[in-house]
């Protein structure tokens, strides 16, 4: 027995459960706009994550009960499921989740030791290995040429069978970000492109509401002191600022900064992915640098790069810089002279 | 209202203070036996000045201060000295220390008590009297007060009445009931140090104490400052920052920034010592926790804890006792240990009140610890370095600025015993430092021996050469040459020794595989403990020898 003898009740799994809870409103909107297939994806990812996590914990002689209930594998699973197209074949989400848990998390030492965000590693692996599957996004029900029932969606996910009267193309479409990029290459203006029915006030029909609910969930996490404001704020500010500069320079060929904030994975990335404790910096200044770096990289990749969105690669890129950022942004210690920015000499 | 300068971090643990403040301070019964350790303060233990079998009066000096950093120890009751021997004391090592065992006669006959007119005597003289009255800091650090009072022309005198640890209420009750006397003690301090302003910091969870102190301070010019309840605002450096905005530099003492800080109970004992001639023989102790009748008692120093707690009726499921608060307190391994000057609180523990912490999980870098740290440290970094035994990095990240307040430990969602890691790293670094110094001394001795042997050899050779030269019947032997050769030989030996010294590089700490970490940590901790114990034993032995010689 050693002091302190008292402790706060908050445990790791309590934090992880709050993160999952904060995702629920956006998931509900997802179901509303795109049908219940996303729930199957999430369930599939969750089961795969827990099973693979349990297998590794067993091999590593870790106590299953404590580690399996820490909730971290579930967070990875949910974030990955929410990042990939909901009508993707079942094996896609399984392969992605396995890669995230086995390679990105446990090969690095398990909970607390991984350098890269597991969900984003899984996403990147899928994006590079199966690019065509990763770009078939479901169209919102209001826009789809034909409506698939839940049973038909399941037939497609698990058997690859499209209903007799409609092909996959009939229920999917490119995302607003993707559409914008490909159409811009066809020499059309932003205004022309955004007059298409898939666009709405902020970004895409349906997706903008989901993005708003991610923002809401993120604010809940901030209010609950699960995440600090530094990363989301600097992330969004950097993306808004950079997009704003391009927009002011040439509004005909660059979408508005507001569009970029609510399109693609910006909100999910800013509040739920970049804020992952394990793979983000620990110092306040470091968090600001990290978030801003992601915002800039993500914008550059999504606007100038070859991929439809850049959040995952931006996050992974900045993940690799975290040890460096931490080492050079150590705050001043009580009673020590020093500047606000206090780089450490090796 | 005074502008406060909040320190970073801090926590709000449940207070549990109301239980022990429902009744006023009561006198604890006179125990059958008093065990008065001679080391109740920082610095040298007092030197016993009584012999076994002596009859002593209440307040009679039984241990005289030894050296500069020391304080006297007195008989808490009149009675007979039964023994001067090793007795268990409240110390993290759990090792015994030299104590005077008294059997009270129940007559409570005092020594002749003489008040001092502190305005009339020299401050240096007054400080000596406080040392002889055994006045030490009663906030827990028990540093001899006369040394801290040796600072003149002070900007601010801070009186620490924050009492931020949960459960503890002894300062609260002292202020409620004896505010006027406390203020008289503060006046003495202010006089000695010529302090320009006096700030008394009290947490806002003690409204009765605040109003009592405000009333007592009327006309004195002292300012009672209400500070928000936030652990650890009672930590001296944090309180100084809070009240004055000044940060005491790392490794420095408060007077460097024109401030000195004393605990409120120390002020009270100064008043008793100066205005009543009473040395420190008792203190107020909160008895609380798993007890039927928690309350504050005025307890004679030396009262065995096991006997004292009976007055507050510990519950049947009491598993042990804790000296101090639940954040920084010391679990007592032996109920026979006595109440000492540092004892502000005894908490009866039970599995229900203080459940064992859940299994520690890996650090997830959530930085709750960094947000809670009142020293602006990055506890997660210090934890990784301590765990990896990368002590150089731990020091670079200012491990020694950690005050072991336990805030990081309290908030950690992975339930990592962070403070234990820091204690381990600190003791390892101290041990390495000792080893390094010892080996340096050994090397110096060795080098000098080499040098001496070489010199003797050269001298012998020179002598032989001289003799040979003499034998060759050459009367003008080159005595100058001889001296030069000797000098060159010595120089060569010195150069060799220097080269050897340069070749010795300090050994680095090895990186260890993480899987074996827990086991190694455990072994290391045991080893540190054993080393500490050995050190303690040696120290005790030394003091024993000193005693025999006196």
PDB file of C-alpha atoms in Angstrom, chain A residues 96-287:
ATOM      1  CA  UNK A  96      -8.860  -3.639 -43.235  1.00  0.00           C
ATOM      2  CA  UNK A  97      -9.703  -4.329 -39.585  1.00  0.00           C
ATOM      3  CA  UNK A  98      -7.280  -7.239 -39.376  1.00  0.00           C
ATOM      4  CA  UNK A  99      -4.534  -5.072 -40.802  1.00  0.00           C
ATOM      5  CA  UNK A 100      -5.349  -2.285 -38.338  1.00  0.00           C
ATOM      6  CA  UNK A 101      -5.368  -4.512 -35.250  1.00  0.00           C
ATOM      7  CA  UNK A 102      -2.672  -7.009 -36.127  1.00  0.00           C
ATOM      8  CA  UNK A 103      -0.141  -4.889 -37.977  1.00  0.00           C
ATOM      9  CA  UNK A 104      -0.715  -1.289 -36.949  1.00  0.00           C
ATOM     10  CA  UNK A 105      -1.505  -2.001 -33.308  1.00  0.00           C
ATOM     11  CA  UNK A 106      -0.049  -5.251 -32.047  1.00  0.00           C
ATOM     12  CA  UNK A 107       3.088  -5.543 -34.147  1.00  0.00           C
ATOM     13  CA  UNK A 108       4.022  -2.212 -32.590  1.00  0.00           C
ATOM     14  CA  UNK A 109       3.423  -3.507 -29.059  1.00  0.00           C
ATOM     15  CA  UNK A 110      -0.316  -3.168 -28.539  1.00  0.00           C
ATOM     16  CA  UNK A 111      -2.316  -0.557 -26.671  1.00  0.00           C
ATOM     17  CA  UNK A 112      -0.347   2.626 -26.112  1.00  0.00           C
ATOM     18  CA  UNK A 113       2.657   1.661 -28.220  1.00  0.00           C
ATOM     19  CA  UNK A 114       1.570   2.100 -31.829  1.00  0.00           C
ATOM     20  CA  UNK A 115       3.143   4.966 -33.719  1.00  0.00           C
ATOM     21  CA  UNK A 116       0.413   5.163 -36.369  1.00  0.00           C
ATOM     22  CA  UNK A 117      -3.332   5.446 -36.006  1.00  0.00           C
ATOM     23  CA  UNK A 118      -4.535   1.846 -36.536  1.00  0.00           C
ATOM     24  CA  UNK A 119      -7.790   2.788 -38.274  1.00  0.00           C
ATOM     25  CA  UNK A 120      -5.948   5.015 -40.721  1.00  0.00           C
ATOM     26  CA  UNK A 121      -3.309   2.363 -41.389  1.00  0.00           C
ATOM     27  CA  UNK A 122      -6.137  -0.068 -42.192  1.00  0.00           C
ATOM     28  CA  UNK A 123      -7.757   2.544 -44.407  1.00  0.00           C
ATOM     29  CA  UNK A 124      -4.516   3.320 -46.246  1.00  0.00           C
ATOM     30  CA  UNK A 125      -3.810  -0.366 -46.799  1.00  0.00           C
ATOM     31  CA  UNK A 126      -7.243  -0.807 -48.378  1.00  0.00           C
ATOM     32  CA  UNK A 127      -6.971   2.388 -50.386  1.00  0.00           C
ATOM     33  CA  UNK A 128      -3.697   1.253 -51.914  1.00  0.00           C
ATOM     34  CA  UNK A 129      -4.663  -2.410 -52.373  1.00  0.00           C
ATOM     35  CA  UNK A 130      -8.289  -2.111 -53.480  1.00  0.00           C
ATOM     36  CA  UNK A 131      -8.751   1.407 -54.855  1.00  0.00           C
ATOM     37  CA  UNK A 132     -11.843   0.664 -56.935  1.00  0.00           C
ATOM     38  CA  UNK A 133     -13.748  -0.842 -54.015  1.00  0.00           C
ATOM     39  CA  UNK A 134     -12.839   2.145 -51.892  1.00  0.00           C
ATOM     40  CA  UNK A 135     -14.375   4.716 -54.215  1.00  0.00           C
ATOM     41  CA  UNK A 136     -17.833   3.196 -54.688  1.00  0.00           C
ATOM     42  CA  UNK A 137     -19.730   5.275 -52.193  1.00  0.00           C
ATOM     43  CA  UNK A 138     -23.426   4.738 -51.680  1.00  0.00           C
ATOM     44  CA  UNK A 139     -25.571   7.547 -52.947  1.00  0.00           C
ATOM     45  CA  UNK A 140     -27.966   9.032 -50.448  1.00  0.00           C
ATOM     46  CA  UNK A 141     -31.395   7.369 -50.781  1.00  0.00           C
ATOM     47  CA  UNK A 142     -32.844  10.648 -52.037  1.00  0.00           C
ATOM     48  CA  UNK A 143     -30.469  10.636 -55.010  1.00  0.00           C
ATOM     49  CA  UNK A 144     -30.097   6.947 -55.894  1.00  0.00           C
ATOM     50  CA  UNK A 145     -31.462   5.830 -59.210  1.00  0.00           C
ATOM     51  CA  UNK A 146     -32.922   2.754 -57.613  1.00  0.00           C
ATOM     52  CA  UNK A 147     -33.471   1.797 -54.014  1.00  0.00           C
ATOM     53  CA  UNK A 148     -32.059  -1.441 -52.664  1.00  0.00           C
ATOM     54  CA  UNK A 149     -33.774  -3.085 -49.746  1.00  0.00           C
ATOM     55  CA  UNK A 150     -31.735  -4.104 -46.729  1.00  0.00           C
ATOM     56  CA  UNK A 151     -31.859  -7.726 -47.900  1.00  0.00           C
ATOM     57  CA  UNK A 152     -30.564  -6.712 -51.328  1.00  0.00           C
ATOM     58  CA  UNK A 153     -27.761  -4.699 -49.698  1.00  0.00           C
ATOM     59  CA  UNK A 154     -26.789  -7.764 -47.655  1.00  0.00           C
ATOM     60  CA  UNK A 155     -26.859  -9.977 -50.741  1.00  0.00           C
ATOM     61  CA  UNK A 156     -24.469  -7.597 -52.371  1.00  0.00           C
ATOM     62  CA  UNK A 157     -22.137  -7.213 -49.380  1.00  0.00           C
ATOM     63  CA  UNK A 158     -21.853 -10.907 -48.635  1.00  0.00           C
ATOM     64  CA  UNK A 159     -22.411 -12.513 -52.045  1.00  0.00           C
ATOM     65  CA  UNK A 160     -21.601  -9.815 -54.539  1.00  0.00           C
ATOM     66  CA  UNK A 161     -25.079 -10.295 -55.996  1.00  0.00           C
ATOM     67  CA  UNK A 162     -26.791  -7.192 -57.365  1.00  0.00           C
ATOM     68  CA  UNK A 163     -30.580  -7.224 -57.632  1.00  0.00           C
ATOM     69  CA  UNK A 164     -31.738  -8.359 -61.094  1.00  0.00           C
ATOM     70  CA  UNK A 165     -33.147  -4.961 -62.007  1.00  0.00           C
ATOM     71  CA  UNK A 166     -30.247  -2.735 -61.017  1.00  0.00           C
ATOM     72  CA  UNK A 167     -26.466  -2.730 -61.017  1.00  0.00           C
ATOM     73  CA  UNK A 168     -24.153  -1.368 -58.324  1.00  0.00           C
ATOM     74  CA  UNK A 169     -23.750   1.830 -60.308  1.00  0.00           C
ATOM     75  CA  UNK A 170     -27.381   2.572 -59.751  1.00  0.00           C
ATOM     76  CA  UNK A 171     -26.984   2.974 -55.994  1.00  0.00           C
ATOM     77  CA  UNK A 172     -23.487   4.417 -55.776  1.00  0.00           C
ATOM     78  CA  UNK A 173     -21.789   7.581 -56.874  1.00  0.00           C
ATOM     79  CA  UNK A 174     -18.554   9.462 -56.451  1.00  0.00           C
ATOM     80  CA  UNK A 175     -18.351  11.576 -53.334  1.00  0.00           C
ATOM     81  CA  UNK A 176     -18.759  15.343 -53.682  1.00  0.00           C
ATOM     82  CA  UNK A 177     -15.000  15.800 -53.173  1.00  0.00           C
ATOM     83  CA  UNK A 178     -14.210  13.213 -55.833  1.00  0.00           C
ATOM     84  CA  UNK A 179     -16.780  14.654 -58.226  1.00  0.00           C
ATOM     85  CA  UNK A 180     -15.364  18.125 -57.757  1.00  0.00           C
ATOM     86  CA  UNK A 181     -11.854  16.980 -58.509  1.00  0.00           C
ATOM     87  CA  UNK A 182     -12.677  14.918 -61.622  1.00  0.00           C
ATOM     88  CA  UNK A 183     -15.020  17.541 -63.034  1.00  0.00           C
ATOM     89  CA  UNK A 184     -12.477  20.315 -62.482  1.00  0.00           C
ATOM     90  CA  UNK A 185     -10.133  18.318 -64.668  1.00  0.00           C
ATOM     91  CA  UNK A 186     -12.857  18.495 -67.339  1.00  0.00           C
ATOM     92  CA  UNK A 187     -12.475  22.256 -67.333  1.00  0.00           C
ATOM     93  CA  UNK A 188     -15.702  22.982 -65.522  1.00  0.00           C
ATOM     94  CA  UNK A 189     -16.017  25.642 -62.827  1.00  0.00           C
ATOM     95  CA  UNK A 190     -16.752  25.010 -59.184  1.00  0.00           C
ATOM     96  CA  UNK A 191     -20.077  26.804 -59.518  1.00  0.00           C
ATOM     97  CA  UNK A 192     -21.153  24.603 -62.410  1.00  0.00           C
ATOM     98  CA  UNK A 193     -20.116  21.441 -60.646  1.00  0.00           C
ATOM     99  CA  UNK A 194     -21.810  22.400 -57.418  1.00  0.00           C
ATOM    100  CA  UNK A 195     -25.100  22.935 -59.204  1.00  0.00           C
ATOM    101  CA  UNK A 196     -25.313  19.138 -59.518  1.00  0.00           C
ATOM    102  CA  UNK A 197     -27.952  17.593 -57.241  1.00  0.00           C
ATOM    103  CA  UNK A 198     -25.410  15.735 -55.119  1.00  0.00           C
ATOM    104  CA  UNK A 199     -24.219  19.054 -53.672  1.00  0.00           C
ATOM    105  CA  UNK A 200     -25.991  20.961 -50.966  1.00  0.00           C
ATOM    106  CA  UNK A 201     -25.528  24.157 -48.950  1.00  0.00           C
ATOM    107  CA  UNK A 202     -22.339  23.126 -47.155  1.00  0.00           C
ATOM    108  CA  UNK A 203     -21.010  20.133 -49.036  1.00  0.00           C
ATOM    109  CA  UNK A 204     -22.874  17.021 -50.168  1.00  0.00           C
ATOM    110  CA  UNK A 205     -26.501  16.081 -49.571  1.00  0.00           C
ATOM    111  CA  UNK A 206     -26.652  13.892 -46.487  1.00  0.00           C
ATOM    112  CA  UNK A 207     -22.906  13.927 -45.893  1.00  0.00           C
ATOM    113  CA  UNK A 208     -23.012  17.510 -44.664  1.00  0.00           C
ATOM    114  CA  UNK A 209     -25.508  16.550 -41.984  1.00  0.00           C
ATOM    115  CA  UNK A 210     -23.300  13.646 -40.932  1.00  0.00           C
ATOM    116  CA  UNK A 211     -20.308  16.003 -40.811  1.00  0.00           C
ATOM    117  CA  UNK A 212     -22.307  18.416 -38.643  1.00  0.00           C
ATOM    118  CA  UNK A 213     -23.109  15.576 -36.269  1.00  0.00           C
ATOM    119  CA  UNK A 214     -19.435  14.557 -36.097  1.00  0.00           C
ATOM    120  CA  UNK A 215     -18.752  18.174 -35.138  1.00  0.00           C
ATOM    121  CA  UNK A 216     -21.458  17.943 -32.484  1.00  0.00           C
ATOM    122  CA  UNK A 217     -20.027  14.658 -31.158  1.00  0.00           C
ATOM    123  CA  UNK A 218     -16.576  16.231 -31.106  1.00  0.00           C
ATOM    124  CA  UNK A 219     -17.835  19.197 -29.115  1.00  0.00           C
ATOM    125  CA  UNK A 220     -19.372  16.724 -26.659  1.00  0.00           C
ATOM    126  CA  UNK A 221     -15.971  15.046 -26.232  1.00  0.00           C
ATOM    127  CA  UNK A 222     -14.381  18.434 -25.678  1.00  0.00           C
ATOM    128  CA  UNK A 223     -17.036  19.405 -23.141  1.00  0.00           C
ATOM    129  CA  UNK A 224     -16.457  16.075 -21.368  1.00  0.00           C
ATOM    130  CA  UNK A 225     -12.728  16.839 -21.345  1.00  0.00           C
ATOM    131  CA  UNK A 226     -11.975  13.641 -23.257  1.00  0.00           C
ATOM    132  CA  UNK A 227     -10.196  15.634 -25.947  1.00  0.00           C
ATOM    133  CA  UNK A 228      -8.574  19.046 -25.760  1.00  0.00           C
ATOM    134  CA  UNK A 229      -9.447  21.777 -28.253  1.00  0.00           C
ATOM    135  CA  UNK A 230      -5.929  22.092 -29.628  1.00  0.00           C
ATOM    136  CA  UNK A 231      -5.894  19.464 -32.381  1.00  0.00           C
ATOM    137  CA  UNK A 232      -9.403  19.967 -33.862  1.00  0.00           C
ATOM    138  CA  UNK A 233      -9.099  23.751 -33.685  1.00  0.00           C
ATOM    139  CA  UNK A 234      -5.710  23.967 -35.380  1.00  0.00           C
ATOM    140  CA  UNK A 235      -6.685  21.268 -37.895  1.00  0.00           C
ATOM    141  CA  UNK A 236      -9.885  23.045 -38.952  1.00  0.00           C
ATOM    142  CA  UNK A 237      -8.290  26.486 -38.813  1.00  0.00           C
ATOM    143  CA  UNK A 238      -5.381  25.388 -41.013  1.00  0.00           C
ATOM    144  CA  UNK A 239      -7.658  23.759 -43.555  1.00  0.00           C
ATOM    145  CA  UNK A 240     -10.042  26.714 -43.519  1.00  0.00           C
ATOM    146  CA  UNK A 241      -7.177  29.158 -43.871  1.00  0.00           C
ATOM    147  CA  UNK A 242      -5.450  27.363 -46.704  1.00  0.00           C
ATOM    148  CA  UNK A 243      -8.681  26.645 -48.567  1.00  0.00           C
ATOM    149  CA  UNK A 244      -9.635  30.283 -48.015  1.00  0.00           C
ATOM    150  CA  UNK A 245      -6.410  31.509 -49.590  1.00  0.00           C
ATOM    151  CA  UNK A 246      -6.932  29.349 -52.668  1.00  0.00           C
ATOM    152  CA  UNK A 247     -10.588  30.327 -52.821  1.00  0.00           C
ATOM    153  CA  UNK A 248      -9.783  34.042 -52.666  1.00  0.00           C
ATOM    154  CA  UNK A 249      -7.107  33.567 -55.298  1.00  0.00           C
ATOM    155  CA  UNK A 250      -9.345  31.725 -57.746  1.00  0.00           C
ATOM    156  CA  UNK A 251     -12.952  31.014 -56.689  1.00  0.00           C
ATOM    157  CA  UNK A 252     -13.698  29.544 -60.118  1.00  0.00           C
ATOM    158  CA  UNK A 253     -11.394  26.581 -59.649  1.00  0.00           C
ATOM    159  CA  UNK A 254     -11.191  26.204 -55.875  1.00  0.00           C
ATOM    160  CA  UNK A 255     -14.116  25.305 -53.642  1.00  0.00           C
ATOM    161  CA  UNK A 256     -14.994  27.480 -50.669  1.00  0.00           C
ATOM    162  CA  UNK A 257     -13.256  26.817 -47.329  1.00  0.00           C
ATOM    163  CA  UNK A 258     -16.605  25.943 -45.764  1.00  0.00           C
ATOM    164  CA  UNK A 259     -17.095  23.202 -48.364  1.00  0.00           C
ATOM    165  CA  UNK A 260     -13.743  21.690 -47.377  1.00  0.00           C
ATOM    166  CA  UNK A 261     -14.599  21.708 -43.689  1.00  0.00           C
ATOM    167  CA  UNK A 262     -17.770  19.733 -44.243  1.00  0.00           C
ATOM    168  CA  UNK A 263     -16.698  17.517 -47.139  1.00  0.00           C
ATOM    169  CA  UNK A 264     -14.968  14.162 -46.978  1.00  0.00           C
ATOM    170  CA  UNK A 265     -13.469  13.079 -43.689  1.00  0.00           C
ATOM    171  CA  UNK A 266     -12.600  16.515 -42.279  1.00  0.00           C
ATOM    172  CA  UNK A 267     -14.890  16.525 -39.247  1.00  0.00           C
ATOM    173  CA  UNK A 268     -14.424  12.829 -38.446  1.00  0.00           C
ATOM    174  CA  UNK A 269     -10.694  13.315 -38.832  1.00  0.00           C
ATOM    175  CA  UNK A 270     -10.445  16.484 -36.769  1.00  0.00           C
ATOM    176  CA  UNK A 271     -12.418  15.314 -33.759  1.00  0.00           C
ATOM    177  CA  UNK A 272     -12.109  11.535 -33.716  1.00  0.00           C
ATOM    178  CA  UNK A 273      -9.048  10.432 -35.673  1.00  0.00           C
ATOM    179  CA  UNK A 274      -6.360  13.093 -35.244  1.00  0.00           C
ATOM    180  CA  UNK A 275      -7.212  13.302 -31.533  1.00  0.00           C
ATOM    181  CA  UNK A 276      -6.299   9.666 -30.891  1.00  0.00           C
ATOM    182  CA  UNK A 277      -4.211   9.923 -27.717  1.00  0.00           C
ATOM    183  CA  UNK A 278      -1.656   7.289 -28.554  1.00  0.00           C
ATOM    184  CA  UNK A 279      -0.681   8.672 -31.941  1.00  0.00           C
ATOM    185  CA  UNK A 280      -0.840  12.413 -31.276  1.00  0.00           C
ATOM    186  CA  UNK A 281       1.539  14.743 -29.406  1.00  0.00           C
ATOM    187  CA  UNK A 282       1.251  15.232 -25.661  1.00  0.00           C
ATOM    188  CA  UNK A 283       2.204  18.887 -25.335  1.00  0.00           C
ATOM    189  CA  UNK A 284      -0.265  21.725 -26.020  1.00  0.00           C
ATOM    190  CA  UNK A 285       2.012  23.412 -28.532  1.00  0.00           C
ATOM    191  CA  UNK A 286       2.772  20.066 -30.126  1.00  0.00           C
ATOM    192  CA  UNK A 287      -0.938  19.424 -30.542  1.00  0.00           C
TER     193      UNK A 287
END
